[in-house]
Each structure stands twice: as structure tokens, then as C-alpha cells.
Short mmCIF file of C-alpha atoms in Angstrom, two decimals:
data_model
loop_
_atom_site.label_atom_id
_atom_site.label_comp_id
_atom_site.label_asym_id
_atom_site.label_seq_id
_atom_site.Cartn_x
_atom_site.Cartn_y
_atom_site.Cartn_z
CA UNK A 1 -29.02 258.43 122.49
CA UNK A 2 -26.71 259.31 120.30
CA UNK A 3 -27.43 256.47 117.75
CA UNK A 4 -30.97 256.60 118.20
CA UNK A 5 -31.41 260.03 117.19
CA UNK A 6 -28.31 260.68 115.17
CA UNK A 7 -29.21 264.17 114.12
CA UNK A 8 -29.73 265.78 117.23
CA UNK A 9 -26.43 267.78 118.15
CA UNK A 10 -25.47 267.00 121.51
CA UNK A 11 -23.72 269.98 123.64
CA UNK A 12 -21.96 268.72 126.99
CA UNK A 13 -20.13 271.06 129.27
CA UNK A 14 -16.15 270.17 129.74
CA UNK A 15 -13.89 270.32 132.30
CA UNK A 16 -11.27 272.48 130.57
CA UNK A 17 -9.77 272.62 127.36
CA UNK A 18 -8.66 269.04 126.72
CA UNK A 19 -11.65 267.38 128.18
CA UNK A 20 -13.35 269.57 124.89
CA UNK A 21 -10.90 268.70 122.51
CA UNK A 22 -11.83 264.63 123.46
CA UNK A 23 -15.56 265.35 123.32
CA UNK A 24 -15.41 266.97 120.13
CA UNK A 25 -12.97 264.92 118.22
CA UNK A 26 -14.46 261.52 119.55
CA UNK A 27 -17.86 262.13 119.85
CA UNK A 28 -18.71 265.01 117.18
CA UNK A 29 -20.56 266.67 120.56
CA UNK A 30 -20.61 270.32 120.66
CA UNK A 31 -18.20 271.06 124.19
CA UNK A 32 -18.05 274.10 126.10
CA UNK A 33 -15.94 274.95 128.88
CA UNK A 34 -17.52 277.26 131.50
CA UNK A 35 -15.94 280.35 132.52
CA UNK A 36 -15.76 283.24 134.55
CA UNK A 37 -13.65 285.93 134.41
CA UNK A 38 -10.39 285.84 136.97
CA UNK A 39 -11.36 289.28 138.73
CA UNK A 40 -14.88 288.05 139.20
CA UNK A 41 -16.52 288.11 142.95
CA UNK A 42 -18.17 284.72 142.19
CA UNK A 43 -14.52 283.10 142.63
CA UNK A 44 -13.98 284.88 145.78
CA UNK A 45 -17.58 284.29 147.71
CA UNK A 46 -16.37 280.57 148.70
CA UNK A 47 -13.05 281.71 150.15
CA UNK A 48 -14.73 284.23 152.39
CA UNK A 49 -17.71 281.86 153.41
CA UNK A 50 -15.22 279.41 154.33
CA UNK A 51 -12.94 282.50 156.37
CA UNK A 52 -16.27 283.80 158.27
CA UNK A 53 -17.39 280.11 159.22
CA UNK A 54 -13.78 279.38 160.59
CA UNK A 55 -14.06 282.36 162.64
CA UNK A 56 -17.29 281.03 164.30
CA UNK A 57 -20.12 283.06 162.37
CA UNK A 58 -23.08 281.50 162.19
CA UNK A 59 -23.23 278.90 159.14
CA UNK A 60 -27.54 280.32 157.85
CA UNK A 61 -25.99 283.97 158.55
CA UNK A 62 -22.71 283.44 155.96
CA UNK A 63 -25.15 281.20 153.72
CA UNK A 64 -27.67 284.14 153.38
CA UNK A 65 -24.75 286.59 153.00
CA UNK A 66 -23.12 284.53 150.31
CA UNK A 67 -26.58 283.76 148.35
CA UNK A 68 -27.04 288.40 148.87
CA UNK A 69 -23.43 288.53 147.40
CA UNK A 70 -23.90 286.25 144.66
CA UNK A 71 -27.22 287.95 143.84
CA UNK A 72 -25.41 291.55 143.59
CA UNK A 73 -22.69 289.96 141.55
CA UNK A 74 -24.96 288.75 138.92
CA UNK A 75 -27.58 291.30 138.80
CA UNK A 76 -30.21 289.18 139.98
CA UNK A 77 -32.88 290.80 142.34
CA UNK A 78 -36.53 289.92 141.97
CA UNK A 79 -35.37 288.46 139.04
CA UNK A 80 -32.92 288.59 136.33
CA UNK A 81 -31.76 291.54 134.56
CA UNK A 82 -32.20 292.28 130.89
CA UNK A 83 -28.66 292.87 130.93
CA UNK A 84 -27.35 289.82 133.01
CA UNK A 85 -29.68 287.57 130.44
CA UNK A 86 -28.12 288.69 127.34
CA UNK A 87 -24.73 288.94 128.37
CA UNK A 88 -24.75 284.86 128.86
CA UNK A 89 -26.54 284.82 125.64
CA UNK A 90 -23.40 286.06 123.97
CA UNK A 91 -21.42 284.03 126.06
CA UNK A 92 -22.99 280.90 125.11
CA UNK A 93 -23.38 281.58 121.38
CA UNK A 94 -19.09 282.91 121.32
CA UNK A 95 -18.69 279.74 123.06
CA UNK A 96 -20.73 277.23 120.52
CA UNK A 97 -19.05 279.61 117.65
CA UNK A 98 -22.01 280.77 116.57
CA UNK A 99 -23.59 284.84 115.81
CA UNK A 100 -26.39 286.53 117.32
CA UNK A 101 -27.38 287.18 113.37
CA UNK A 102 -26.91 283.15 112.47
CA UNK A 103 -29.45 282.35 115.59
CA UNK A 104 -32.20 284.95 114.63
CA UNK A 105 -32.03 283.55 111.31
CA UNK A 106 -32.33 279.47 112.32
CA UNK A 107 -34.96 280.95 114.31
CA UNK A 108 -36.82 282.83 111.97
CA UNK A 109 -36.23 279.98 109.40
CA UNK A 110 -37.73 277.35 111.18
#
């Protein structure tokens, strides 16, 4: 695709750091690495699914208290918070490089 339609910009998620470096320099794709921050819950909630499982709770009862966890975590309840949504906004747009301002403005230009 990317010959076909050679002025589309193409963003691909990368493994880590290196993995973006190769996607950017060989490809010219736009490469982001995921991330969370090390203190975060999110990392933990595995670990502790895996700890109540091997001590015999049920597997739907750590599921559903994982998926509650997870929920808290992010700020999601009926649905997704304000807050939650533009806080991975300005995640994504540090990540790509790019302003809230320079967005707004592609947006409004177009």
C-alpha cells in the first residue's frame, strides 16, 4: 500500500525504541512505541490475576475483578471520561511530535 498510495503517511506501533528507529529510517512510517507509566496499576493487574488463579479462585470471578480494576484505573465507567480521552490525545500527538495547536489548525484548514 505503500506504493499505491504514496502520500498517505503510514503510523505503525513499535516494539520499543529500535524497532522505531528501523520503521522510520527504512520505511519513512511514522512509529510509536506504546507506553505506560512504571507505577501504573495496568502493569500490576496480570501479576495478581495470575496470583489469585494459582491460589484456586475462580478464573470468571478474577476475570470480572481484573476487567472492574482495569476500568477504575482508566476512568472508564459507563463510558469514557472527558479526562481519560484527552489525556491519550496528548499522548498520541507528544508521541507523533506534533501540538494540540498544529492539529486544530490541519483541522480547521482542511
Amino acid at each position: 500500500h505503500l506504493f499505491r498510495y504514496p502520500d498517505l503517511e503510514v503510523i505503525a506501533r513499535a516494539r520499543d525504541s529500535e524497532h522505531q528507529r528501523r520503521l522510520n529510517k527504512m520505511l519513512g512510517v511514522v512509529a510509536m512505541v506504546p507506553t505506560l507509566p512504571t507505577d501504573s496499576r495496568l502493569l500490576s493487574l496480570p501479576f495478581g490475576g495470575a496470583v489469585l488463579r494459582a491460589l484456586d479462585y475462580k478464573r470468571e470471578d478474577v476475570d470480572g475483578l481484573i476487567e472492574e480494576s482495569r476500568r477504575k484505573a482508566l476512568g472508564i465507567f459507563d463510558g469514557a471520561s472527558d479526562n481519560l480521552v484527552r489525556e491519550e490525545q496528548a499522548t498520541l500527538l507528544e508521541q507523533l511530535g506534533l501540538s494540540d495547536r498544529e492539529v486544530k489548525e490541519e483541522v480547521v484548514a482542511s
